[in-house]
Structures are given as structure tokens and as C-alpha cells.
């Protein structure tokens, strides 16, 4: 089925200049010393525009399947111009520092601890956990990045998360923006919610979240909502998943979501694979950044299927006890029968998300020590 691209609305040149000026002013006001430049985001640079030239496709089906599972790009042979390893002392939590530090915990201890509620403080900012606990204790609908099961988000809500996590924001700002948009008083959970509220209201939500790049992000998210307000767009995305797996999903997201490129598509595919109806087409999938984070913690897996096997073979619920999620059945590992596969898929996504969060928070060494101590 041919992909249906979102139609971009052409704006007058003066409006574009005005928005650009407004965005620059906002970015200057939004700087917060403890958040800018000190906490690495899921992506080091902003996503390319949808019009960016796509990456070269793998040459064979086998290579395509491998890319779909791991999200890794093939690298060319090193040249004489390849940079040498830096002599600078690595900061705590970086790939270099964590790999040169002794690991007191076994892979089994690490994986069980990572999935337990005890790992939360090592994987998410304190602000996120404090606010998320407040959100989850309130009445009615509530969703947050750290404590809501990824299986409870809708595909469109996962697109919102991917949009915010793929931006050049700090870890804490991305999560704060997700909480703000998905809960009271904004409740932007569907395309219609955003379209009816209008672009200005989206900007107001981002203003409340005190995030950066508010005007640009509001424009992009409103454009995404307009594209996905047509049910056919999400249906086509699901068809791409059924036909081409993660690779098709990533390409379709890049083509239909303004402001997102491959990284945003990878984040979406990583999170949506545990949502009912999507697992058969996508699971197990792990983008290269998340899979590398799992390895950095000390769980040596080759690819997405290897991580799946590790979860199915090493998880001991007597050790995990509780995932720490709002949804108590899945959090306690109590989904059985037809829901058992969703249980494992959720554990898989939670492991990827927490491993990545731990690396971004720079707490790999602390998590290792805690895991060894908890299960000694």
C-alpha cells in the first residue's frame, strides 16, 4: 500500500520570519542552568526534517532484517582520518567510564534489578518521579513516562512521546513535557484534542512545561495532529508495520510526522511494540542507542532477540517483585494466558527504557552496586 504523506501547509514568508524570531526569544528565556548541557538527551542533536534525504537501504534481505531488529547502521572501514581515542577523563555514566569500571553484579542481578521498582531512582530524574507519583495518586486519567506502562499508551500518545524525546532537550524536560501534554488541564491524547485546541494552546502547554523550542515544537505537533486526525494515516502506519516491520514504521513516521526523522521513528517503534495489536509486527525491536545502553549497564546482548531470550530466561519474579508501574497486574507480573505475551513485551520495553535512562542520568555505577547489594 502506498504511503500517505502528510500535507504541509505553506505559510507566508513574513509569518515564518516572525515565528523564527519568536522562537529565538523563547529559547533564551527558557534556559535553566541545571537542565541545559548537563543532562544528555535521548538524542544529541535535533531530528532532521521529514524532507531530509533517507539513509541508504540495506543491500540484502538478511541485512534488512538485522537492521530491523537492532536499529544499527553499517559502518564503513576506518580510514586514516579516523579520530583517535580522547585522553580526557570520561564523565560518570558515559560509555567509556562505565565500561572501564569493574562490575560487581551479574547479568541476572542487573536485569532483575533493572525491572524492579528499586531501579527507578537510578533511571529517572528526581523531579520526574516526584511529579509522576503525584500524577498517579490523583483521580481520573493520568499518564507519565516513568510510571505508566508503555502498553497503556495509545499509538498516538507514543507519537507525542517520540516527538518530545527526539528533541534536543534534557532528559527531565522531555519527561516534564510529556506529563504536561497528556494530563490535566490539557489532555492532548488524540489528534482531535490537539486540532480542536489549536496550535496556540499546544504552545501554552509547552510554556507551562518550561521547555525549549516551544513555537517550533507546537507547530510540528499541530501538523502531526492534523495528519493523524485522518484515521487512514494511522491505519497506513499499522499496515506498514504488518508489511515491513520496524523498518516500515520508521520510514512512515519520518514521512508523515513533521519534524521527526529516523530517531523519532525508532523511539516510536521501541515503545509501541508492547501495545495490543502491534507486538506481532514489531516485537522484538531495539534501536541501537537503547541496546547499547543495556550493554553498558553490563547485560551483554548481541541484538534484540538476544535481549528477548535474556528476559525470558533470567527474570525471576521472586527477585523483581514489582515493576513499580501504575498498572498493578502487569507491574506484579500477573498477566497470564493470552495476556502473557504482552507481559513479556512490556518487560522488554521497560528494560530498554530504564537502561537508556540510567545511562543518560549517569548512574550506571550506582545501579550496578545497588543490584549486587540487593541480590547478594
mmCIF file of C-alpha atoms in Angstrom:
data_model
loop_
_atom_site.group_PDB
_atom_site.id
_atom_site.type_symbol
_atom_site.label_atom_id
_atom_site.label_comp_id
_atom_site.label_asym_id
_atom_site.label_seq_id
_atom_site.Cartn_x
_atom_site.Cartn_y
_atom_site.Cartn_z
ATOM 1 C CA UNK A 1 0.000 0.000 0.000
ATOM 2 C CA UNK A 2 1.425 3.369 -0.936
ATOM 3 C CA UNK A 3 2.370 5.603 1.945
ATOM 4 C CA UNK A 4 0.177 8.611 2.540
ATOM 5 C CA UNK A 5 2.296 11.669 3.242
ATOM 6 C CA UNK A 6 1.057 14.463 5.455
ATOM 7 C CA UNK A 7 0.284 17.609 3.525
ATOM 8 C CA UNK A 8 2.403 20.538 4.664
ATOM 9 C CA UNK A 9 0.700 23.912 4.793
ATOM 10 C CA UNK A 10 2.673 26.696 3.108
ATOM 11 C CA UNK A 11 2.947 29.834 5.240
ATOM 12 C CA UNK A 12 3.755 33.380 4.130
ATOM 13 C CA UNK A 13 7.388 34.354 4.382
ATOM 14 C CA UNK A 14 6.655 37.095 6.907
ATOM 15 C CA UNK A 15 4.938 34.636 9.235
ATOM 16 C CA UNK A 16 7.921 32.321 9.041
ATOM 17 C CA UNK A 17 10.285 35.155 9.970
ATOM 18 C CA UNK A 18 8.058 36.201 12.849
ATOM 19 C CA UNK A 19 7.872 32.646 14.203
ATOM 20 C CA UNK A 20 11.633 32.240 13.906
ATOM 21 C CA UNK A 21 12.194 35.469 15.828
ATOM 22 C CA UNK A 22 9.698 34.457 18.481
ATOM 23 C CA UNK A 23 11.315 31.038 18.839
ATOM 24 C CA UNK A 24 14.756 32.595 19.389
ATOM 25 C CA UNK A 25 13.400 34.875 22.101
ATOM 26 C CA UNK A 26 11.689 31.967 23.851
ATOM 27 C CA UNK A 27 14.764 29.771 23.749
ATOM 28 C CA UNK A 28 16.741 32.478 25.503
ATOM 29 C CA UNK A 29 14.111 32.814 28.231
ATOM 30 C CA UNK A 30 13.745 29.065 28.707
ATOM 31 C CA UNK A 31 17.330 28.319 29.705
ATOM 32 C CA UNK A 32 17.634 26.641 33.077
ATOM 33 C CA UNK A 33 21.204 26.159 34.260
ATOM 34 C CA UNK A 34 20.706 22.758 35.839
ATOM 35 C CA UNK A 35 18.993 21.377 32.745
ATOM 36 C CA UNK A 36 20.882 22.701 29.749
ATOM 37 C CA UNK A 37 24.030 20.958 28.654
ATOM 38 C CA UNK A 38 24.344 18.941 31.862
ATOM 39 C CA UNK A 39 21.917 16.092 31.190
ATOM 40 C CA UNK A 40 22.253 14.340 27.865
ATOM 41 C CA UNK A 41 19.025 13.863 25.897
ATOM 42 C CA UNK A 42 17.995 10.654 24.139
ATOM 43 C CA UNK A 43 19.462 12.266 21.034
ATOM 44 C CA UNK A 44 22.486 14.520 20.902
ATOM 45 C CA UNK A 45 21.151 16.605 18.018
ATOM 46 C CA UNK A 46 17.761 17.684 16.774
ATOM 47 C CA UNK A 47 15.954 15.381 14.372
ATOM 48 C CA UNK A 48 16.274 16.044 10.647
ATOM 49 C CA UNK A 49 13.234 17.404 8.871
ATOM 50 C CA UNK A 50 10.998 14.899 7.065
ATOM 51 C CA UNK A 51 12.351 16.204 3.758
ATOM 52 C CA UNK A 52 15.867 15.056 4.675
ATOM 53 C CA UNK A 53 17.439 12.511 2.357
ATOM 54 C CA UNK A 54 16.727 8.969 3.609
ATOM 55 C CA UNK A 55 19.518 6.657 4.624
ATOM 56 C CA UNK A 56 20.739 4.046 2.172
ATOM 57 C CA UNK A 57 18.750 0.820 2.324
ATOM 58 C CA UNK A 58 20.475 -2.487 3.223
ATOM 59 C CA UNK A 59 21.549 -4.391 0.140
ATOM 60 C CA UNK A 60 20.073 -7.756 1.075
ATOM 61 C CA UNK A 61 17.011 -9.022 2.914
ATOM 62 C CA UNK A 62 19.235 -10.543 5.590
ATOM 63 C CA UNK A 63 20.853 -7.165 6.226
ATOM 64 C CA UNK A 64 17.439 -5.517 6.263
ATOM 65 C CA UNK A 65 16.180 -7.984 8.871
ATOM 66 C CA UNK A 66 19.247 -7.384 11.014
ATOM 67 C CA UNK A 67 18.760 -3.628 10.821
ATOM 68 C CA UNK A 68 15.088 -4.001 11.716
ATOM 69 C CA UNK A 69 15.980 -5.898 14.879
ATOM 70 C CA UNK A 70 18.874 -3.828 16.115
ATOM 71 C CA UNK A 71 18.462 -0.426 14.516
ATOM 72 C CA UNK A 72 22.211 -0.381 13.903
ATOM 73 C CA UNK A 73 23.797 1.246 10.880
ATOM 74 C CA UNK A 74 26.557 -0.489 8.986
ATOM 75 C CA UNK A 75 29.847 1.317 9.320
ATOM 76 C CA UNK A 76 32.458 1.692 6.645
ATOM 77 C CA UNK A 77 36.056 0.628 7.109
ATOM 78 C CA UNK A 78 38.103 3.040 9.235
ATOM 79 C CA UNK A 79 40.284 5.460 7.348
ATOM 80 C CA UNK A 80 43.490 7.274 8.108
ATOM 81 C CA UNK A 81 41.372 10.252 9.125
ATOM 82 C CA UNK A 82 39.579 8.333 11.868
ATOM 83 C CA UNK A 83 39.787 10.207 15.165
ATOM 84 C CA UNK A 84 41.903 8.704 17.897
ATOM 85 C CA UNK A 85 40.519 7.967 21.334
ATOM 86 C CA UNK A 86 40.360 11.018 23.583
ATOM 87 C CA UNK A 87 42.608 11.208 26.626
ATOM 88 C CA UNK A 88 40.050 13.263 28.538
ATOM 89 C CA UNK A 89 38.703 11.774 31.738
ATOM 90 C CA UNK A 90 35.191 10.466 31.000
ATOM 91 C CA UNK A 91 32.278 11.815 32.988
ATOM 92 C CA UNK A 92 30.433 9.412 35.237
ATOM 93 C CA UNK A 93 27.838 7.378 33.403
ATOM 94 C CA UNK A 94 29.443 7.776 29.982
ATOM 95 C CA UNK A 95 30.093 4.743 27.824
ATOM 96 C CA UNK A 96 33.845 4.922 28.290
ATOM 97 C CA UNK A 97 33.742 5.308 32.066
ATOM 98 C CA UNK A 98 31.161 2.580 32.705
ATOM 99 C CA UNK A 99 32.972 0.036 30.588
ATOM 100 C CA UNK A 100 36.288 0.561 32.323
ATOM 101 C CA UNK A 101 34.780 0.252 35.785
ATOM 102 C CA UNK A 102 34.524 -3.133 37.497
ATOM 103 C CA UNK A 103 31.017 -4.548 37.553
ATOM 104 C CA UNK A 104 30.103 -6.181 40.884
ATOM 105 C CA UNK A 105 26.753 -7.517 39.608
ATOM 106 C CA UNK A 106 25.963 -10.441 37.316
ATOM 107 C CA UNK A 107 23.759 -10.034 34.217
ATOM 108 C CA UNK A 108 20.937 -11.835 36.037
ATOM 109 C CA UNK A 109 21.196 -9.499 39.025
ATOM 110 C CA UNK A 110 21.311 -6.459 36.751
ATOM 111 C CA UNK A 111 18.325 -7.452 34.625
ATOM 112 C CA UNK A 112 16.121 -8.344 37.598
ATOM 113 C CA UNK A 113 17.115 -5.170 39.437
ATOM 114 C CA UNK A 114 16.558 -3.034 36.323
ATOM 115 C CA UNK A 115 12.986 -4.312 36.093
ATOM 116 C CA UNK A 116 12.285 -3.838 39.792
ATOM 117 C CA UNK A 117 10.877 -0.691 41.375
ATOM 118 C CA UNK A 118 14.201 -0.332 43.206
ATOM 119 C CA UNK A 119 15.857 0.805 39.973
ATOM 120 C CA UNK A 120 13.616 3.839 39.415
ATOM 121 C CA UNK A 121 15.831 6.322 41.265
ATOM 122 C CA UNK A 122 18.781 5.355 39.058
ATOM 123 C CA UNK A 123 16.854 5.613 35.774
ATOM 124 C CA UNK A 124 14.751 8.769 36.050
ATOM 125 C CA UNK A 125 15.280 12.323 37.324
ATOM 126 C CA UNK A 126 14.051 13.009 40.859
ATOM 127 C CA UNK A 127 11.665 15.659 39.514
ATOM 128 C CA UNK A 128 10.024 13.134 37.197
ATOM 129 C CA UNK A 129 9.491 10.540 39.924
ATOM 130 C CA UNK A 130 8.139 13.066 42.408
ATOM 131 C CA UNK A 131 5.743 14.576 39.873
ATOM 132 C CA UNK A 132 4.787 11.181 38.433
ATOM 133 C CA UNK A 133 3.881 9.873 41.875
ATOM 134 C CA UNK A 134 1.684 12.928 42.341
ATOM 135 C CA UNK A 135 0.021 12.357 38.980
ATOM 136 C CA UNK A 136 -0.546 8.650 39.602
ATOM 137 C CA UNK A 137 -2.093 9.281 43.018
ATOM 138 C CA UNK A 138 -4.688 11.680 41.601
ATOM 139 C CA UNK A 139 -8.160 10.788 40.427
ATOM 140 C CA UNK A 140 -9.123 10.030 36.851
ATOM 141 C CA UNK A 141 -6.866 9.777 33.839
ATOM 142 C CA UNK A 142 -3.146 10.191 34.385
ATOM 143 C CA UNK A 143 -0.088 9.236 32.363
ATOM 144 C CA UNK A 144 3.615 9.764 32.832
ATOM 145 C CA UNK A 145 6.753 8.477 31.169
ATOM 146 C CA UNK A 146 8.328 6.743 34.161
ATOM 147 C CA UNK A 147 5.450 5.027 35.979
ATOM 148 C CA UNK A 148 2.790 4.360 33.338
ATOM 149 C CA UNK A 149 3.193 1.070 31.499
ATOM 150 C CA UNK A 150 4.117 1.708 27.846
ATOM 151 C CA UNK A 151 1.419 -0.838 26.975
ATOM 152 C CA UNK A 152 -1.189 1.625 28.305
ATOM 153 C CA UNK A 153 -0.279 4.441 25.913
ATOM 154 C CA UNK A 154 -2.153 4.674 22.624
ATOM 155 C CA UNK A 155 -0.138 4.709 19.382
ATOM 156 C CA UNK A 156 -0.803 8.444 19.003
ATOM 157 C CA UNK A 157 0.350 9.107 22.568
ATOM 158 C CA UNK A 158 3.527 7.213 21.717
ATOM 159 C CA UNK A 159 3.969 9.551 18.739
ATOM 160 C CA UNK A 160 3.723 12.504 21.127
ATOM 161 C CA UNK A 161 6.338 10.903 23.382
ATOM 162 C CA UNK A 162 8.618 10.204 20.419
ATOM 163 C CA UNK A 163 8.287 13.816 19.299
ATOM 164 C CA UNK A 164 9.337 15.170 22.683
ATOM 165 C CA UNK A 165 12.049 12.589 23.383
ATOM 166 C CA UNK A 166 13.625 13.123 19.960
ATOM 167 C CA UNK A 167 14.109 16.843 20.530
ATOM 168 C CA UNK A 168 17.403 18.366 21.726
ATOM 169 C CA UNK A 169 16.073 18.697 25.265
ATOM 170 C CA UNK A 170 17.391 17.429 28.569
ATOM 171 C CA UNK A 171 16.038 14.158 29.949
ATOM 172 C CA UNK A 172 13.996 15.978 32.595
ATOM 173 C CA UNK A 173 12.488 18.481 30.148
ATOM 174 C CA UNK A 174 11.298 15.764 27.776
ATOM 175 C CA UNK A 175 9.532 13.893 30.578
ATOM 176 C CA UNK A 176 8.045 17.066 32.033
ATOM 177 C CA UNK A 177 6.629 17.969 28.625
ATOM 178 C CA UNK A 178 5.053 14.514 28.256
ATOM 179 C CA UNK A 179 3.372 14.797 31.671
ATOM 180 C CA UNK A 180 2.097 18.274 30.896
ATOM 181 C CA UNK A 181 0.608 17.495 27.497
ATOM 182 C CA UNK A 182 -1.058 14.193 28.403
ATOM 183 C CA UNK A 183 -2.721 15.244 31.669
ATOM 184 C CA UNK A 184 -4.993 17.947 33.075
ATOM 185 C CA UNK A 185 -5.668 20.629 32.083
ATOM 186 C CA UNK A 186 -4.534 19.904 28.505
ATOM 187 C CA UNK A 187 -5.224 16.178 27.934
ATOM 188 C CA UNK A 188 -3.748 16.059 24.429
ATOM 189 C CA UNK A 189 -4.224 12.317 23.946
ATOM 190 C CA UNK A 190 -5.798 12.255 20.486
ATOM 191 C CA UNK A 191 -5.286 14.126 17.214
ATOM 192 C CA UNK A 192 -8.737 15.701 17.598
ATOM 193 C CA UNK A 193 -7.833 17.001 21.077
ATOM 194 C CA UNK A 194 -4.929 18.940 19.590
ATOM 195 C CA UNK A 195 -6.693 20.094 16.419
ATOM 196 C CA UNK A 196 -9.691 21.399 18.351
ATOM 197 C CA UNK A 197 -7.487 23.134 20.920
ATOM 198 C CA UNK A 198 -5.347 24.800 18.268
ATOM 199 C CA UNK A 199 -1.631 25.390 17.865
ATOM 200 C CA UNK A 200 -1.612 28.278 20.346
ATOM 201 C CA UNK A 201 -2.958 26.010 23.094
ATOM 202 C CA UNK A 202 -0.193 23.484 22.391
ATOM 203 C CA UNK A 203 2.317 26.313 22.739
ATOM 204 C CA UNK A 204 0.712 27.256 26.072
ATOM 205 C CA UNK A 205 1.136 23.681 27.316
ATOM 206 C CA UNK A 206 4.815 23.733 26.380
ATOM 207 C CA UNK A 207 5.105 27.111 28.113
ATOM 208 C CA UNK A 208 3.698 25.553 31.290
ATOM 209 C CA UNK A 209 6.272 22.759 30.948
ATOM 210 C CA UNK A 210 9.009 25.434 30.746
ATOM 211 C CA UNK A 211 10.606 23.578 27.885
ATOM 212 C CA UNK A 212 12.663 24.862 24.958
ATOM 213 C CA UNK A 213 11.878 25.303 21.241
ATOM 214 C CA UNK A 214 8.222 25.839 22.138
ATOM 215 C CA UNK A 215 6.998 27.542 18.967
ATOM 216 C CA UNK A 216 8.694 25.104 16.624
ATOM 217 C CA UNK A 217 7.528 22.079 18.635
ATOM 218 C CA UNK A 218 3.956 23.400 18.839
ATOM 219 C CA UNK A 219 3.883 23.898 15.074
ATOM 220 C CA UNK A 220 5.225 20.414 14.427
ATOM 221 C CA UNK A 221 2.855 18.736 16.885
ATOM 222 C CA UNK A 222 -0.157 20.551 15.495
ATOM 223 C CA UNK A 223 0.867 19.449 12.000
ATOM 224 C CA UNK A 224 1.196 15.867 13.246
ATOM 225 C CA UNK A 225 -2.280 16.034 14.780
ATOM 226 C CA UNK A 226 -3.755 17.345 11.527
ATOM 227 C CA UNK A 227 -2.151 14.490 9.600
ATOM 228 C CA UNK A 228 -3.288 11.798 12.048
ATOM 229 C CA UNK A 229 -6.774 13.244 12.529
ATOM 230 C CA UNK A 230 -7.454 11.289 9.360
ATOM 231 C CA UNK A 231 -7.775 7.703 10.636
ATOM 232 C CA UNK A 232 -6.351 6.491 7.341
ATOM 233 C CA UNK A 233 -2.901 7.800 8.323
ATOM 234 C CA UNK A 234 -2.687 5.648 11.458
ATOM 235 C CA UNK A 235 -4.203 2.717 9.570
ATOM 236 C CA UNK A 236 -1.490 3.045 6.937
ATOM 237 C CA UNK A 237 1.145 3.160 9.680
ATOM 238 C CA UNK A 238 -0.235 -0.106 11.072
ATOM 239 C CA UNK A 239 -0.176 -1.601 7.579
ATOM 240 C CA UNK A 240 3.466 -0.579 7.213
ATOM 241 C CA UNK A 241 4.186 -2.360 10.493
ATOM 242 C CA UNK A 242 2.445 -5.506 9.275
ATOM 243 C CA UNK A 243 4.217 -5.388 5.931
ATOM 244 C CA UNK A 244 7.735 -4.158 6.677
ATOM 245 C CA UNK A 245 8.059 -4.335 10.468
ATOM 246 C CA UNK A 246 10.107 -1.684 12.299
ATOM 247 C CA UNK A 247 11.741 -0.513 9.087
ATOM 248 C CA UNK A 248 8.369 0.330 7.531
ATOM 249 C CA UNK A 249 7.178 2.062 10.705
ATOM 250 C CA UNK A 250 10.289 4.234 10.948
ATOM 251 C CA UNK A 251 10.012 5.282 7.301
ATOM 252 C CA UNK A 252 6.296 6.068 7.604
ATOM 253 C CA UNK A 253 6.767 8.142 10.768
ATOM 254 C CA UNK A 254 9.533 10.075 9.041
ATOM 255 C CA UNK A 255 7.263 10.759 6.072
ATOM 256 C CA UNK A 256 4.109 11.719 7.987
ATOM 257 C CA UNK A 257 5.241 13.424 11.194
ATOM 258 C CA UNK A 258 6.576 16.964 10.702
ATOM 259 C CA UNK A 259 9.924 17.476 12.390
ATOM 260 C CA UNK A 260 10.737 13.808 13.010
ATOM 261 C CA UNK A 261 13.330 11.674 11.275
ATOM 262 C CA UNK A 262 14.734 8.202 11.803
ATOM 263 C CA UNK A 263 15.474 8.658 15.509
ATOM 264 C CA UNK A 264 11.896 9.683 16.262
ATOM 265 C CA UNK A 265 10.659 6.681 14.298
ATOM 266 C CA UNK A 266 12.971 4.387 16.255
ATOM 267 C CA UNK A 267 11.700 5.737 19.580
ATOM 268 C CA UNK A 268 8.106 5.199 18.457
ATOM 269 C CA UNK A 269 8.797 1.634 17.282
ATOM 270 C CA UNK A 270 10.621 0.839 20.523
ATOM 271 C CA UNK A 271 7.742 1.985 22.716
ATOM 272 C CA UNK A 272 4.688 0.950 20.679
ATOM 273 C CA UNK A 273 5.741 -2.694 20.266
ATOM 274 C CA UNK A 274 4.102 -3.678 23.572
ATOM 275 C CA UNK A 275 0.754 -2.059 22.699
ATOM 276 C CA UNK A 276 -2.004 -4.549 21.928
ATOM 277 C CA UNK A 277 -2.045 -5.360 18.214
ATOM 278 C CA UNK A 278 1.466 -4.073 17.452
ATOM 279 C CA UNK A 279 3.646 -6.736 19.038
ATOM 280 C CA UNK A 280 3.156 -9.351 16.325
ATOM 281 C CA UNK A 281 4.536 -6.944 13.736
ATOM 282 C CA UNK A 282 7.338 -5.281 15.714
ATOM 283 C CA UNK A 283 8.481 -7.328 18.699
ATOM 284 C CA UNK A 284 11.296 -7.795 19.481
ATOM 285 C CA UNK A 285 12.755 -4.495 18.314
ATOM 286 C CA UNK A 286 15.558 -2.474 19.890
ATOM 287 C CA UNK A 287 17.133 0.633 18.409
ATOM 288 C CA UNK A 288 20.912 0.786 18.586
ATOM 289 C CA UNK A 289 21.029 3.507 21.250
ATOM 290 C CA UNK A 290 18.809 1.632 23.714
ATOM 291 C CA UNK A 291 20.527 -1.695 23.034
ATOM 292 C CA UNK A 292 23.913 -0.091 23.619
ATOM 293 C CA UNK A 293 22.643 1.223 26.962
ATOM 294 C CA UNK A 294 21.691 -2.319 28.007
ATOM 295 C CA UNK A 295 25.211 -3.474 27.175
ATOM 296 C CA UNK A 296 26.745 -0.540 29.015
ATOM 297 C CA UNK A 297 24.967 -1.481 32.207
ATOM 298 C CA UNK A 298 26.557 -4.908 31.956
ATOM 299 C CA UNK A 299 23.997 -7.113 30.212
ATOM 300 C CA UNK A 300 25.923 -8.381 27.204
ATOM 301 C CA UNK A 301 23.355 -8.956 24.455
ATOM 302 C CA UNK A 302 24.113 -9.124 20.744
ATOM 303 C CA UNK A 303 20.779 -7.963 19.378
ATOM 304 C CA UNK A 304 17.077 -7.560 20.097
ATOM 305 C CA UNK A 305 16.342 -11.291 20.035
ATOM 306 C CA UNK A 306 19.211 -11.934 22.435
ATOM 307 C CA UNK A 307 17.654 -9.462 24.885
ATOM 308 C CA UNK A 308 14.293 -11.197 24.486
ATOM 309 C CA UNK A 309 15.923 -14.526 25.347
ATOM 310 C CA UNK A 310 17.646 -12.976 28.361
ATOM 311 C CA UNK A 311 14.370 -11.613 29.719
ATOM 312 C CA UNK A 312 12.559 -14.898 29.181
ATOM 313 C CA UNK A 313 15.412 -16.914 30.708
ATOM 314 C CA UNK A 314 16.799 -14.753 33.522
ATOM 315 C CA UNK A 315 13.818 -12.935 35.024
ATOM 316 C CA UNK A 316 12.868 -14.239 38.459
ATOM 317 C CA UNK A 317 9.738 -12.612 39.856
ATOM 318 C CA UNK A 318 10.826 -13.531 43.364
ATOM 319 C CA UNK A 319 13.658 -11.062 42.765
ATOM 320 C CA UNK A 320 11.785 -8.448 40.714
ATOM 321 C CA UNK A 321 8.742 -8.345 42.960
ATOM 322 C CA UNK A 322 7.199 -5.261 41.376
ATOM 323 C CA UNK A 323 7.990 -3.238 38.243
ATOM 324 C CA UNK A 324 6.849 -0.074 40.010
ATOM 325 C CA UNK A 325 4.195 0.740 37.391
ATOM 326 C CA UNK A 326 0.712 2.154 37.952
ATOM 327 C CA UNK A 327 -0.955 -0.862 36.344
ATOM 328 C CA UNK A 328 -0.772 -3.348 39.186
ATOM 329 C CA UNK A 329 -1.355 -6.612 37.299
ATOM 330 C CA UNK A 330 1.416 -6.047 34.786
ATOM 331 C CA UNK A 331 3.598 -4.476 37.482
ATOM 332 C CA UNK A 332 3.312 -7.633 39.587
ATOM 333 C CA UNK A 333 3.805 -9.964 36.612
ATOM 334 C CA UNK A 334 0.287 -11.309 36.928
ATOM 335 C CA UNK A 335 -0.803 -11.215 33.277
ATOM 336 C CA UNK A 336 -1.363 -14.812 32.196
ATOM 337 C CA UNK A 337 -2.910 -16.777 29.358
ATOM 338 C CA UNK A 338 -3.462 -14.695 26.233
ATOM 339 C CA UNK A 339 -2.009 -11.655 28.005
ATOM 340 C CA UNK A 340 1.262 -13.377 28.885
ATOM 341 C CA UNK A 341 2.952 -12.242 25.679
ATOM 342 C CA UNK A 342 2.028 -8.618 26.424
ATOM 343 C CA UNK A 343 3.537 -9.077 29.891
ATOM 344 C CA UNK A 344 6.888 -10.127 28.425
ATOM 345 C CA UNK A 345 6.745 -7.415 25.750
ATOM 346 C CA UNK A 346 6.131 -4.779 28.421
ATOM 347 C CA UNK A 347 9.064 -6.053 30.488
ATOM 348 C CA UNK A 348 11.190 -5.873 27.343
ATOM 349 C CA UNK A 349 10.300 -2.234 26.628
ATOM 350 C CA UNK A 350 10.665 -1.243 30.292
ATOM 351 C CA UNK A 351 14.156 -2.772 30.360
ATOM 352 C CA UNK A 352 15.198 -0.779 27.280
ATOM 353 C CA UNK A 353 13.729 2.485 28.554
ATOM 354 C CA UNK A 354 15.264 2.166 32.016
ATOM 355 C CA UNK A 355 18.677 1.141 30.711
ATOM 356 C CA UNK A 356 18.714 4.190 28.460
ATOM 357 C CA UNK A 357 17.528 6.412 31.298
ATOM 358 C CA UNK A 358 20.225 5.104 33.637
ATOM 359 C CA UNK A 359 22.944 5.915 31.106
ATOM 360 C CA UNK A 360 21.506 9.376 30.448
ATOM 361 C CA UNK A 361 21.303 10.052 34.185
ATOM 362 C CA UNK A 362 24.943 8.984 34.578
ATOM 363 C CA UNK A 363 24.140 6.438 37.293
ATOM 364 C CA UNK A 364 25.424 3.201 35.777
ATOM 365 C CA UNK A 365 28.000 2.574 38.519
ATOM 366 C CA UNK A 366 25.438 3.252 41.259
ATOM 367 C CA UNK A 367 22.878 0.914 39.696
ATOM 368 C CA UNK A 368 25.458 -1.870 39.409
ATOM 369 C CA UNK A 369 26.380 -1.591 43.081
ATOM 370 C CA UNK A 370 22.731 -1.472 44.126
ATOM 371 C CA UNK A 371 21.911 -4.553 42.032
ATOM 372 C CA UNK A 372 24.784 -6.525 43.521
ATOM 373 C CA UNK A 373 23.812 -5.473 47.039
ATOM 374 C CA UNK A 374 20.083 -6.156 46.592
ATOM 375 C CA UNK A 375 20.528 -9.726 45.390
ATOM 376 C CA UNK A 376 23.730 -10.798 47.137
#
